[in-house]
Amino acid sequence: MDSKILADAIRILSMDGVQKANSGHPGAPMGMADMAEVLWRRMMRHNPKNPTWANRDRFVLSNGHASMLLYSLLHLSGYDLTIEDLKQFRQLHSRTAGHPETHLTPGVETTTGPLGQGFANAVGMALAEKSLAAQFNKKDFKVVDHHTYVFLGDGCLMEGISHEVASLAGTWKLGKLIALYDDNGISIDGEVTHWFTDDTAARFEAYGWQVIEDVDGHDSQAIEKAIKAAKANTSQPTIIMCRTTIGYGSPNKAGSSSSHGSPLGKDEVALSRKQLGWKYDEPFFVPQEIYSAWDQSERGGKDEAKWNELLASYTEAYPAEAAELKRRLAGELPTGWEAKYDETVKAWQKEGVKVASRKASQMSLDLLGSLIPDLIGGSADLSPSNLTQYKGVVDFDFDSGEGTYLRFGVREFGMMAILNGVALHGGFIPYGATFLMFMEYARNAVRMSALMGIRTISVFTHDSIGLGEDGPTHQPVEQAAILRSTPNMVTWRPADAVETAVAWKSAVKRLDGPTALLLSRQNLAPQARTGEQLAQIERGAYTLYESAAQPAVIIIATGSEVELAMEAARKLAGEKVAVRVVSMPSPERFDAQDEAYKERVLPKAVKARVAVEAGWADWWYKYVGLDGAIIGMHTFGESAPAEQLYEYFGITSEKVYEAAKALL
Ligand SMILES: Cc1ncc(C[n+]2csc(CCOP(=O)(O)OP(=O)(O)O)c2C)c(N)n1
Ligand SMILES: [Mg+2]
């Protein structure tokens, strides 16, 4: 069957979907339909009947506003996405959301919409493939062997993150990453020549990519030839620059930004049908012969069956490696790791280790690294400060793909979005590090990790004014509050080495979302705990100290300020005040506990409460109420040695003591 008609089916479904929803973006799907037809029907290895087949080629729609393209592709290829689903485009709880959301729709590899980030996710997926292949493939047994394809538009390439990740992809020699650029010369404001005049080809050549220029994005032969050339080059990522017409097929809106983000209109839809030569007037109707030509179930099933055979013979030849690979792909942790880990944490509790929590984090990584080979990650050029490089970890080798320590350079946003891609690919526990302040640079990727519900671990060190002399540009104030206000994010701000180790454990065990570890630059005193208290750390908050069973006043503290709370509490206890200190390293974990536990730790009847944290004070009203007191930050920081700053901002044990007294 003529590939033009098959591509037109995408165009029809896309414009009908947008028309029915009376909302959406028809132009990009209509422009990219030919590229998509070649890729999905001829090139990509995927099985619609098993969208989670481990060795499938990955496809990312970085210009996520073209969501109807992806839904049409999934539907036509034979995935579990019906024509009824397509008719529900953009409606509440449908599987065809405004922008593609992974976990909502089978076959959608990642959630896209924030431009540029899908591209970064794709880089992460290609990185994961390369690393996993290096760890598990044997001569004659390429059990990990797939490509990662990404569609991206002008918007993606204008975004700064595209620079960060394209640069890394070139350096990392991600030869199985293939980007197809929808070069239509249009973005929302009109013709991009007025704001986007980069020489994109020269730019990608400079990154070390193979660039295939001047491909007619409506010529399926040319597209196929380009993708073949891209696949043939295994040492460089490839960008294929496809010249396309936005809204292709629409007589009055093609080539214009008017087709970008609103329905074509009933009349124009009819005219487009005519211009395309589409014979069927009924919306959403696709004739059986087109469905048959599109269906990839048989081809995909064969591809997967072939791979299953390969995996079976690999399992025979290398049973241990095969078992390990299967464990990794299933996202299960190795058996027995936790008991060994806990033993060491108990030993730390006994010894009383006095280190900064960033150092404790590295010690935790030393331990985790020896127990769980699934870790992959690194730092955005702050390895010596973030302390993410652990015992025995080896730098990622660009040629062989061996080694799991990643030096992201100064690219926080790119790093976090790449880690999202790694997590989505599977087989790894990705982590990345920077100063807590520069979480802001990575912010949207951190949010996307929470939205997608995937396991990424952020190591955010230098977590307060406690970092000292670098001053307010580097001192986080509102960042913990921002992270804690992000749905499905779990933060930890541990008070000492033991709490840090528990935070890491909790992060590794958390399968349905990201964890942010907020860690100190300065040393933290070890706290004494009973076995019961040690076990309670995982619950996010617990009674660390009490002078009497019924407290008159409760002091809630996190991280470096737990020491101050303890000092104040001892002084109060000396005056026979019934005082309790609650250490709350993870408010989100605490909120998730049962009511009885929460009542035990923070009895509602006790209204005299003081919170202390060298962060945004207002956030703590949630736990102290309007009758409580908060010792925290109300302004930006200052440049000075840390001890002076704590004095200057009034974050001292004396102030905590006074605040508690005032409440009694
Ligand atoms: C980070 C981000 N900023 C802004 C937007 C809003 N937005 C959606 S599409 C678009 C224009 C994109 O242009 P292009 O990629 O060329 O898409 P085309 O018009 O060709 O479909 C913008 C600004 C967004 N989705 N993400
Ligand atoms: Mg464009």
XYZ file of C-alpha atoms and ligand atoms in Angstrom:
691
model
C 0.000 0.000 0.000
C 1.145 3.518 -0.811
C 2.910 4.983 2.195
C 1.271 8.335 1.498
C -2.184 6.937 2.329
C -0.832 5.333 5.483
C 0.606 8.647 6.602
C -2.664 10.340 5.706
C -4.435 8.064 8.178
C -2.358 9.747 10.884
C -3.267 13.160 9.524
C -6.960 12.334 9.483
C -7.019 10.925 13.004
C -4.960 13.832 14.305
C -7.101 16.558 12.840
C -10.298 14.723 13.801
C -9.067 14.210 17.358
C -8.209 17.861 17.780
C -11.434 18.935 16.114
C -13.579 16.787 18.416
C -11.725 17.931 21.537
C -11.923 21.461 20.192
C -8.391 21.777 21.525
C -4.925 20.580 20.613
C -2.232 20.764 17.970
C -2.981 19.386 14.507
C -0.113 21.012 12.600
C 2.855 19.047 13.900
C 1.260 15.577 13.576
C 0.231 16.381 10.015
C 3.747 17.589 9.247
C 5.521 14.620 10.819
C 3.150 11.911 9.574
C 5.463 10.729 6.794
C 8.498 10.556 9.085
C 6.424 8.607 11.585
C 5.078 6.175 9.033
C 8.566 5.215 7.872
C 9.921 4.897 11.374
C 7.065 3.006 12.972
C 6.178 0.735 10.086
C 9.547 -0.030 8.579
C 12.379 0.778 10.932
C 11.469 0.527 14.574
C 11.471 -2.792 16.362
C 8.533 -2.799 18.695
C 5.729 -5.126 19.657
C 2.312 -3.525 20.076
C 1.191 -6.611 21.994
C 3.931 -6.132 24.563
C 4.762 -2.452 24.991
C 7.182 -3.258 27.814
C 9.326 -5.729 25.866
C 12.734 -4.964 27.323
C 14.681 -4.829 24.067
C 12.215 -2.721 22.079
C 13.431 0.362 20.302
C 12.488 3.419 22.313
C 10.526 6.266 20.763
C 10.232 9.697 22.336
C 8.014 12.483 21.064
C 9.923 15.430 22.468
C 7.579 17.928 20.832
C 4.821 16.520 22.998
C 2.194 18.948 21.759
C 2.041 16.628 18.740
C 0.435 14.046 21.035
C -2.211 13.097 18.468
C 0.612 11.828 16.273
C 1.673 9.395 18.959
C -1.871 8.301 19.791
C -2.605 7.737 16.108
C 0.593 5.712 15.752
C -0.187 3.558 18.762
C -3.731 2.992 17.600
C -2.832 2.181 14.000
C 0.121 -0.035 14.941
C -2.068 -2.277 17.077
C -1.378 -1.122 20.621
C -4.115 -1.257 23.223
C -5.468 2.154 22.318
C -8.879 2.092 20.656
C -10.616 4.515 18.364
C -12.850 5.297 21.356
C -9.735 6.333 23.260
C -8.816 8.654 20.413
C -12.281 10.171 20.491
C -11.712 10.951 24.178
C -8.621 13.053 23.406
C -7.960 15.565 26.187
C -10.962 14.467 28.287
C -10.878 13.731 32.002
C -9.274 10.371 32.823
C -8.947 9.365 29.189
C -5.854 7.527 28.021
C -5.244 10.254 25.476
C -4.205 13.185 27.632
C -3.375 16.609 26.250
C 0.297 15.738 26.183
C 1.602 12.151 26.221
C 1.844 10.705 29.707
C 3.728 7.493 30.346
C 1.905 5.141 32.766
C -1.362 6.470 31.357
C -1.023 5.135 27.847
C 0.590 1.831 26.840
C 3.467 2.523 24.481
C 4.168 6.058 25.650
C 7.767 5.880 26.855
C 7.932 9.183 28.669
C 5.816 12.159 29.537
C 6.538 15.057 27.228
C 5.297 18.572 26.708
C 7.910 20.743 28.375
C 9.942 21.255 25.202
C 13.458 19.892 25.040
C 13.087 17.497 27.941
C 11.925 14.561 25.849
C 15.148 14.914 23.911
C 17.036 14.728 27.197
C 15.030 11.661 28.241
C 15.993 10.029 24.959
C 19.659 10.727 25.650
C 19.149 9.038 29.020
C 17.531 6.008 27.401
C 20.360 5.693 24.895
C 22.870 6.019 27.723
C 21.085 3.298 29.687
C 21.123 1.009 26.665
C 24.824 1.544 26.116
C 25.683 0.970 29.752
C 23.456 -2.073 30.182
C 24.799 -3.561 26.959
C 28.353 -3.131 28.204
C 27.488 -4.837 31.458
C 25.613 -7.817 30.034
C 26.296 -8.458 26.362
C 28.673 -11.236 25.402
C 30.255 -12.016 22.092
C 27.446 -13.568 19.995
C 24.861 -12.606 22.606
C 23.743 -9.039 22.155
C 20.849 -9.314 24.565
C 20.746 -5.566 25.086
C 20.653 -4.039 21.642
C 18.133 -1.415 20.611
C 17.914 2.080 19.210
C 16.412 5.183 20.728
C 14.510 7.453 18.368
C 13.352 10.929 19.175
C 11.227 13.400 17.246
C 11.898 16.995 18.094
C 10.880 20.376 16.788
C 12.159 23.926 16.627
C 11.023 24.523 20.183
C 13.081 21.629 21.531
C 16.159 22.921 19.754
C 15.666 26.478 20.968
C 15.525 25.306 24.583
C 18.869 25.458 26.384
C 18.557 21.908 27.627
C 18.945 20.668 24.062
C 22.447 22.105 24.102
C 23.341 20.428 27.383
C 22.211 16.973 26.366
C 23.251 17.038 22.717
C 26.708 17.976 23.872
C 26.793 15.039 26.297
C 25.342 12.617 23.743
C 28.167 13.524 21.374
C 30.814 13.165 24.050
C 29.353 9.871 25.210
C 29.265 8.584 21.613
C 25.681 7.430 21.843
C 25.709 5.867 18.400
C 22.269 4.304 18.741
C 20.509 7.585 19.389
C 18.707 8.915 16.330
C 16.927 12.253 16.349
C 14.533 13.322 13.630
C 14.127 17.072 13.491
C 10.782 18.420 12.339
C 12.320 21.371 10.537
C 9.153 23.251 9.580
C 10.352 26.793 10.144
C 7.335 27.570 12.324
C 6.716 27.973 16.014
C 3.844 29.664 17.824
C 4.793 33.241 17.054
C 5.182 32.521 13.355
C 8.202 32.033 11.120
C 11.211 31.160 13.225
C 13.609 33.114 11.004
C 12.841 36.040 13.307
C 14.133 34.313 16.490
C 15.863 31.078 15.558
C 18.623 31.557 13.022
C 21.175 29.058 14.343
C 22.908 26.841 11.874
C 21.505 23.671 13.420
C 23.573 21.366 11.242
C 26.814 23.112 12.161
C 25.768 23.111 15.780
C 25.258 19.350 15.896
C 28.419 18.716 13.925
C 30.230 20.697 16.584
C 28.765 18.392 19.228
C 30.227 15.424 17.406
C 26.992 14.185 15.856
C 26.443 12.764 12.415
C 24.194 15.243 10.639
C 22.028 14.185 7.746
C 20.838 17.370 6.106
C 18.239 18.345 3.583
C 15.918 15.404 3.868
C 12.499 15.974 2.372
C 10.283 15.110 5.320
C 7.452 14.170 3.013
C 9.483 11.769 0.884
C 9.332 8.404 2.561
C 12.145 6.947 0.450
C 14.457 9.753 1.482
C 13.483 9.354 5.130
C 14.086 5.629 5.048
C 17.482 6.109 3.441
C 18.438 8.640 6.111
C 17.391 6.389 8.991
C 19.411 3.552 7.480
C 22.452 5.817 7.289
C 21.857 6.831 10.888
C 21.767 3.213 12.009
C 24.921 2.444 10.053
C 26.879 4.934 12.123
C 27.338 3.317 15.527
C 29.922 5.671 16.965
C 28.001 8.933 16.726
C 24.447 9.948 17.459
C 22.630 11.143 14.363
C 20.275 14.005 13.697
C 18.182 13.807 10.555
C 16.997 17.209 9.477
C 13.614 16.695 7.891
C 12.180 19.650 6.035
C 8.454 19.504 6.580
C 5.351 21.597 6.160
C 3.369 22.156 9.328
C -0.280 21.238 8.786
C 0.597 19.340 5.604
C -2.608 18.641 3.698
C -4.579 21.611 4.911
C -5.176 23.903 1.909
C -5.466 27.129 3.900
C -3.401 26.480 7.019
C -0.429 24.395 5.893
C 2.875 26.153 6.386
C 1.379 28.579 8.858
C 1.412 28.850 12.632
C -2.384 28.948 12.458
C -2.249 25.138 12.287
C 0.007 24.879 15.330
C -2.261 24.986 18.340
C -5.925 25.099 17.462
C -8.416 22.944 15.593
C -8.412 23.460 11.850
C -12.166 24.073 11.905
C -14.914 21.913 10.446
C -14.717 23.366 6.960
C -10.945 23.192 6.787
C -11.015 19.592 7.980
C -13.345 18.780 5.080
C -11.153 20.666 2.629
C -8.064 18.859 3.945
C -9.738 15.491 3.394
C -10.348 16.546 -0.176
C -6.822 17.841 -0.735
C -5.283 14.684 0.695
C -7.546 12.573 -1.481
C -8.971 10.834 1.590
C -12.170 9.171 0.494
C -14.033 8.901 3.778
C -15.982 11.759 5.289
C -16.863 10.094 8.557
C -14.644 11.386 11.347
C -12.249 8.825 12.861
C -13.057 6.273 10.165
C -10.118 4.243 8.855
C -10.813 1.415 6.396
C -9.760 -2.099 7.248
C -7.108 -2.333 4.534
C -5.279 0.633 6.018
C -5.463 -0.910 9.489
C -4.087 -4.139 8.086
C -1.202 -2.403 6.388
C -0.421 -0.520 9.585
C -0.645 -3.344 12.109
C 2.758 -4.150 13.539
C 1.618 -6.960 15.834
C 2.897 -9.761 13.664
C 6.243 -8.189 12.808
C 6.695 -7.086 16.404
C 5.727 -10.479 17.765
C 8.326 -12.140 15.559
C 11.007 -9.691 16.613
C 10.281 -10.307 20.251
C 10.150 -14.071 19.771
C 13.568 -13.949 18.138
C 14.910 -11.997 21.065
C 13.354 -14.425 23.515
C 15.242 -17.218 21.784
C 18.453 -15.265 22.078
C 17.776 -14.653 25.749
C 17.095 -18.348 26.263
C 20.428 -19.379 24.781
C 22.161 -16.594 26.716
C 20.546 -17.967 29.856
C 21.937 -21.387 29.073
C 25.428 -20.131 28.376
C 25.555 -17.518 31.153
C 22.997 -18.438 33.814
C 24.309 -16.076 36.486
C 24.449 -13.051 34.182
C 21.027 -13.874 32.786
C 19.471 -14.085 36.237
C 21.072 -10.784 37.146
C 19.874 -9.125 33.931
C 16.330 -10.347 34.551
C 16.440 -9.035 38.092
C 17.679 -5.673 36.884
C 15.046 -5.387 34.170
C 12.326 -6.325 36.643
C 13.512 -3.496 38.887
C 14.022 -5.810 41.846
C 16.748 -5.247 44.390
C 19.334 -7.986 45.028
C 18.389 -10.384 47.803
C 19.982 -9.872 51.171
C 21.318 -6.375 50.579
C 19.190 -4.696 53.209
C 20.280 -6.866 56.119
C 23.937 -6.145 55.357
C 23.226 -2.474 54.961
C 21.348 -2.298 58.260
C 24.207 -3.982 60.069
C 26.567 -1.202 59.093
C 24.046 1.482 59.981
C 23.687 -0.083 63.413
C 27.455 0.034 63.775
C 27.454 3.742 62.895
C 24.788 4.312 65.519
C 26.929 2.601 68.096
C 30.144 4.376 67.126
C 28.586 7.815 66.815
C 30.038 9.013 63.532
C 30.499 12.784 63.337
C 30.562 13.864 59.697
C 28.697 16.214 57.373
C 25.615 14.571 55.931
C 27.141 14.930 52.447
C 30.021 12.795 53.723
C 27.584 10.361 55.314
C 25.896 10.183 51.928
C 29.161 9.143 50.351
C 29.678 6.553 53.062
C 26.171 5.260 52.335
C 27.036 5.115 48.642
C 30.228 3.193 49.443
C 28.029 0.639 51.065
C 25.237 0.651 48.501
C 27.726 0.471 45.660
C 29.121 -2.750 47.069
C 25.662 -4.255 47.522
C 23.636 -2.964 44.555
C 25.270 -2.841 41.115
C 22.203 -1.074 39.674
C 23.432 2.392 40.599
C 24.404 4.804 37.851
C 24.962 8.501 38.272
C 27.267 11.273 39.259
C 27.472 14.985 39.651
C 27.154 18.168 37.604
C 30.827 19.059 37.989
C 30.727 19.082 41.769
C 32.014 15.609 42.569
C 34.452 16.772 45.253
C 31.709 18.844 46.925
C 28.696 16.581 46.459
C 30.801 13.550 47.409
C 29.016 11.248 45.013
C 32.033 9.322 43.857
C 32.129 6.219 45.957
C 34.570 3.392 46.628
C 35.238 1.306 43.562
C 33.015 3.227 41.164
C 34.516 3.551 37.693
C 34.091 6.426 35.244
C 31.786 5.807 32.299
C 33.928 4.939 29.292
C 32.638 6.557 26.100
C 33.924 3.809 23.855
C 33.144 0.633 25.733
C 30.182 1.918 27.732
C 31.673 0.372 30.846
C 31.725 2.174 34.167
C 28.793 3.852 35.860
C 30.140 7.128 37.206
C 28.911 10.038 35.108
C 30.533 13.435 34.963
C 27.729 15.598 33.653
C 29.742 18.789 33.511
C 27.924 21.964 34.503
C 24.537 20.822 33.208
C 22.065 20.430 36.053
C 18.862 20.424 33.999
C 20.290 18.096 31.404
C 21.556 15.780 34.127
C 18.213 15.396 35.854
C 16.262 14.956 32.618
C 18.793 12.382 31.429
C 18.365 10.523 34.712
C 14.623 10.463 34.091
C 15.326 8.767 30.774
C 17.611 6.238 32.461
C 14.940 5.448 35.047
C 12.299 5.038 32.348
C 14.552 2.733 30.357
C 14.943 0.371 33.272
C 17.801 -1.681 34.635
C 19.247 1.091 36.779
C 18.879 3.205 39.888
C 19.935 6.650 38.668
C 21.198 9.423 40.928
C 22.535 12.899 40.274
C 24.028 15.650 42.349
C 24.467 19.376 42.580
C 24.173 22.105 45.209
C 20.618 22.388 46.533
C 20.566 25.936 45.175
C 21.056 24.705 41.631
C 18.134 22.320 41.926
C 16.449 25.423 40.541
C 18.254 24.911 37.253
C 17.084 21.312 37.156
C 13.721 22.058 38.665
C 11.370 21.037 35.874
C 13.105 17.712 35.352
C 12.833 17.022 39.075
C 9.147 17.841 38.853
C 8.706 15.604 35.802
C 10.283 12.760 37.743
C 7.618 13.216 40.422
C 4.848 13.532 37.846
C 5.939 10.328 36.132
C 6.396 8.506 39.424
C 9.848 7.184 38.627
C 12.775 6.372 40.863
C 15.454 9.001 40.576
C 17.593 10.125 43.478
C 18.846 13.680 43.812
C 21.801 14.422 46.012
C 21.469 18.097 46.896
C 24.303 19.183 49.144
C 25.118 22.566 50.709
C 21.573 22.687 51.934
C 21.381 26.011 53.821
C 23.155 29.168 54.982
C 25.368 26.596 56.691
C 27.457 26.545 53.529
C 28.797 29.916 54.632
C 31.028 32.237 52.677
C 29.747 31.559 49.163
C 26.832 33.762 50.099
C 23.213 34.198 49.123
C 23.648 33.159 45.484
C 24.550 29.721 46.765
C 22.534 29.531 49.984
C 19.190 27.835 49.535
C 16.299 29.306 51.494
C 13.000 28.356 49.858
C 14.252 25.270 47.980
C 13.290 22.649 50.553
C 9.799 24.147 50.687
C 9.547 24.044 46.899
C 10.561 20.403 46.773
C 8.219 19.502 49.613
C 5.399 21.304 47.816
C 5.882 19.108 44.761
C 3.333 16.278 44.655
C 4.819 12.784 44.849
C 8.262 14.081 45.807
C 9.885 12.723 48.937
C 12.558 14.846 50.581
C 14.982 13.939 53.336
C 17.018 16.382 55.379
C 18.900 14.067 57.711
C 20.343 15.147 61.053
C 23.374 12.896 61.177
C 25.159 9.988 59.521
C 22.591 7.423 60.622
C 19.599 9.380 59.347
C 21.474 9.911 56.076
C 22.004 6.204 55.632
C 18.314 5.543 56.274
C 17.393 8.274 53.789
C 19.479 6.583 51.097
C 17.918 3.236 51.889
C 14.455 4.682 51.667
C 15.294 6.362 48.349
C 16.569 3.136 46.832
C 13.506 1.214 48.000
C 11.058 3.787 46.721
C 9.784 2.520 43.370
C 7.021 4.986 42.607
C 8.721 8.343 42.701
C 11.820 10.433 43.179
C 13.678 11.234 46.365
C 15.656 14.375 47.104
C 18.382 14.189 49.736
C 19.182 17.582 51.260
C 22.617 17.365 52.778
C 24.856 19.593 54.816
C 28.270 20.887 53.994
C 29.130 21.209 57.684
C 29.743 18.413 60.188
C 26.781 17.170 62.190
C 26.892 15.684 65.670
C 25.727 12.089 65.961
C 22.507 11.580 67.935
C 21.922 8.803 70.426
C 19.062 6.416 69.630
C 17.532 3.258 70.940
C 16.901 0.412 68.540
C 13.267 1.471 68.383
C 14.177 5.035 67.464
C 16.583 3.796 64.835
C 13.779 1.762 63.290
C 11.468 4.772 63.354
C 13.677 6.999 61.202
C 12.151 5.415 58.113
C 8.788 6.782 59.214
C 9.988 10.282 58.439
C 9.681 11.728 61.954
C 10.116 10.323 65.441
C 10.691 11.319 69.012
C 14.419 11.691 69.332
C 14.386 12.960 72.902
C 11.915 13.611 75.678
C 12.364 14.677 79.266
C 8.932 13.380 80.246
C 6.327 11.162 78.609
C 3.755 13.978 78.398
C 5.434 16.943 76.714
C 4.439 20.500 77.507
C 6.305 21.690 74.460
C 7.526 19.985 71.294
C 10.485 21.111 69.243
C 10.478 19.920 65.645
C 13.752 20.088 63.774
C 15.458 18.782 60.665
C 19.005 18.275 59.498
C 21.694 20.495 60.927
C 19.213 22.176 63.261
C 18.449 19.017 65.224
C 21.588 19.744 67.243
C 20.214 23.156 68.168
C 16.893 21.641 69.148
C 18.651 19.115 71.362
C 20.688 21.799 73.106
C 17.602 23.879 73.768
C 15.708 20.822 74.989
C 18.414 19.876 77.471
C 18.372 23.362 78.883
C 14.582 23.257 79.203
C 14.751 19.819 80.776
C 17.231 21.200 83.259
C 14.513 23.621 84.269
C 12.083 20.716 84.654
C 10.142 21.588 81.517
C 8.541 18.531 79.913
C 10.027 18.852 76.442
C 10.168 16.604 73.409
C 12.364 16.853 70.329
C 10.942 15.440 67.146
C 13.450 14.865 64.418
C 11.612 15.147 61.093
C 14.016 14.258 58.291
C 11.180 13.487 55.870
C 7.860 15.293 56.328
C 6.344 13.433 53.356
C 7.188 10.058 54.816
C 5.786 11.152 58.139
C 2.548 12.381 56.552
C 2.111 8.939 55.011
C 2.105 7.174 58.419
C -1.042 5.982 60.127
C -2.946 8.408 62.334
C -2.029 6.580 65.517
C 1.685 6.934 64.872
C 1.354 10.582 63.930
C -0.648 11.253 67.079
C 2.006 9.515 69.139
C 4.777 11.689 67.738
C 2.861 14.964 67.533
C -0.115 14.763 69.928
C -2.785 17.193 68.790
C -3.332 18.352 72.344
C 0.168 19.779 72.541
C -0.147 23.177 70.906
C 3.109 24.578 72.214
C 5.370 23.740 69.306
C 8.553 25.217 67.935
C 9.963 24.339 64.528
C 13.566 25.036 63.687
C 15.081 24.748 60.253
C 17.547 26.951 58.366
C 15.066 27.214 55.514
C 11.887 29.064 54.588
C 10.134 29.575 57.933
C 6.548 29.822 56.695
C 6.520 26.270 55.455
C 6.476 25.055 59.076
C 3.083 26.506 60.046
C 1.743 23.201 58.798
C 3.201 21.466 61.853
C 3.276 24.178 64.506
C -0.036 25.899 63.731
C -0.736 29.555 64.347
C -0.037 29.105 68.055
C 3.435 27.799 67.396
C 6.781 29.446 66.785
C 9.212 29.047 63.934
C 12.930 29.662 63.922
C 13.932 29.862 60.280
C 14.742 32.109 57.354
C 12.613 35.056 56.218
C 15.052 36.613 53.752
C 17.897 35.604 51.482
C 21.170 34.691 53.163
C 24.410 36.631 53.425
C 28.051 36.035 52.679
C 29.931 35.195 55.875
C 31.288 32.251 57.829
C 28.491 29.852 58.741
C 28.628 30.320 62.525
C 28.223 34.079 62.130
C 25.294 33.570 59.804
C 23.465 31.336 62.248
C 23.956 34.034 64.890
C 22.947 36.832 62.557
C 19.757 35.135 61.394
C 18.884 34.051 64.902
C 18.963 30.352 64.222
C 20.495 29.326 67.537
C 19.681 27.023 70.419
C 19.172 30.121 72.585
C 16.428 31.383 70.236
C 14.811 27.967 70.192
C 14.925 27.906 73.978
C 13.415 31.387 74.217
C 10.683 30.568 71.734
C 9.752 27.453 73.683
C 9.702 29.355 76.963
C 7.482 32.027 75.467
C 4.919 29.401 74.523
C 4.673 27.872 77.986
C 9.316 24.534 27.947
C 8.137 24.923 27.119
N 7.950 26.206 26.814
C 6.880 26.574 26.093
C 5.964 25.660 25.688
C 4.725 26.101 24.918
N 4.842 25.702 23.516
C 4.276 24.582 23.048
S 4.613 24.289 21.436
C 5.524 25.708 21.330
C 6.181 26.098 20.028
C 7.039 25.008 19.576
O 7.471 25.210 18.281
P 7.839 23.936 17.414
O 8.578 22.987 18.221
O 8.488 24.430 16.202
O 6.439 23.297 17.115
P 5.546 23.422 15.817
O 4.878 24.766 15.870
O 6.454 23.313 14.654
O 4.576 22.325 15.957
C 5.551 26.374 22.534
C 6.249 27.649 22.764
C 6.197 24.317 26.043
N 5.373 23.345 25.705
N 7.307 23.971 26.731
Mg 8.312 24.166 14.259
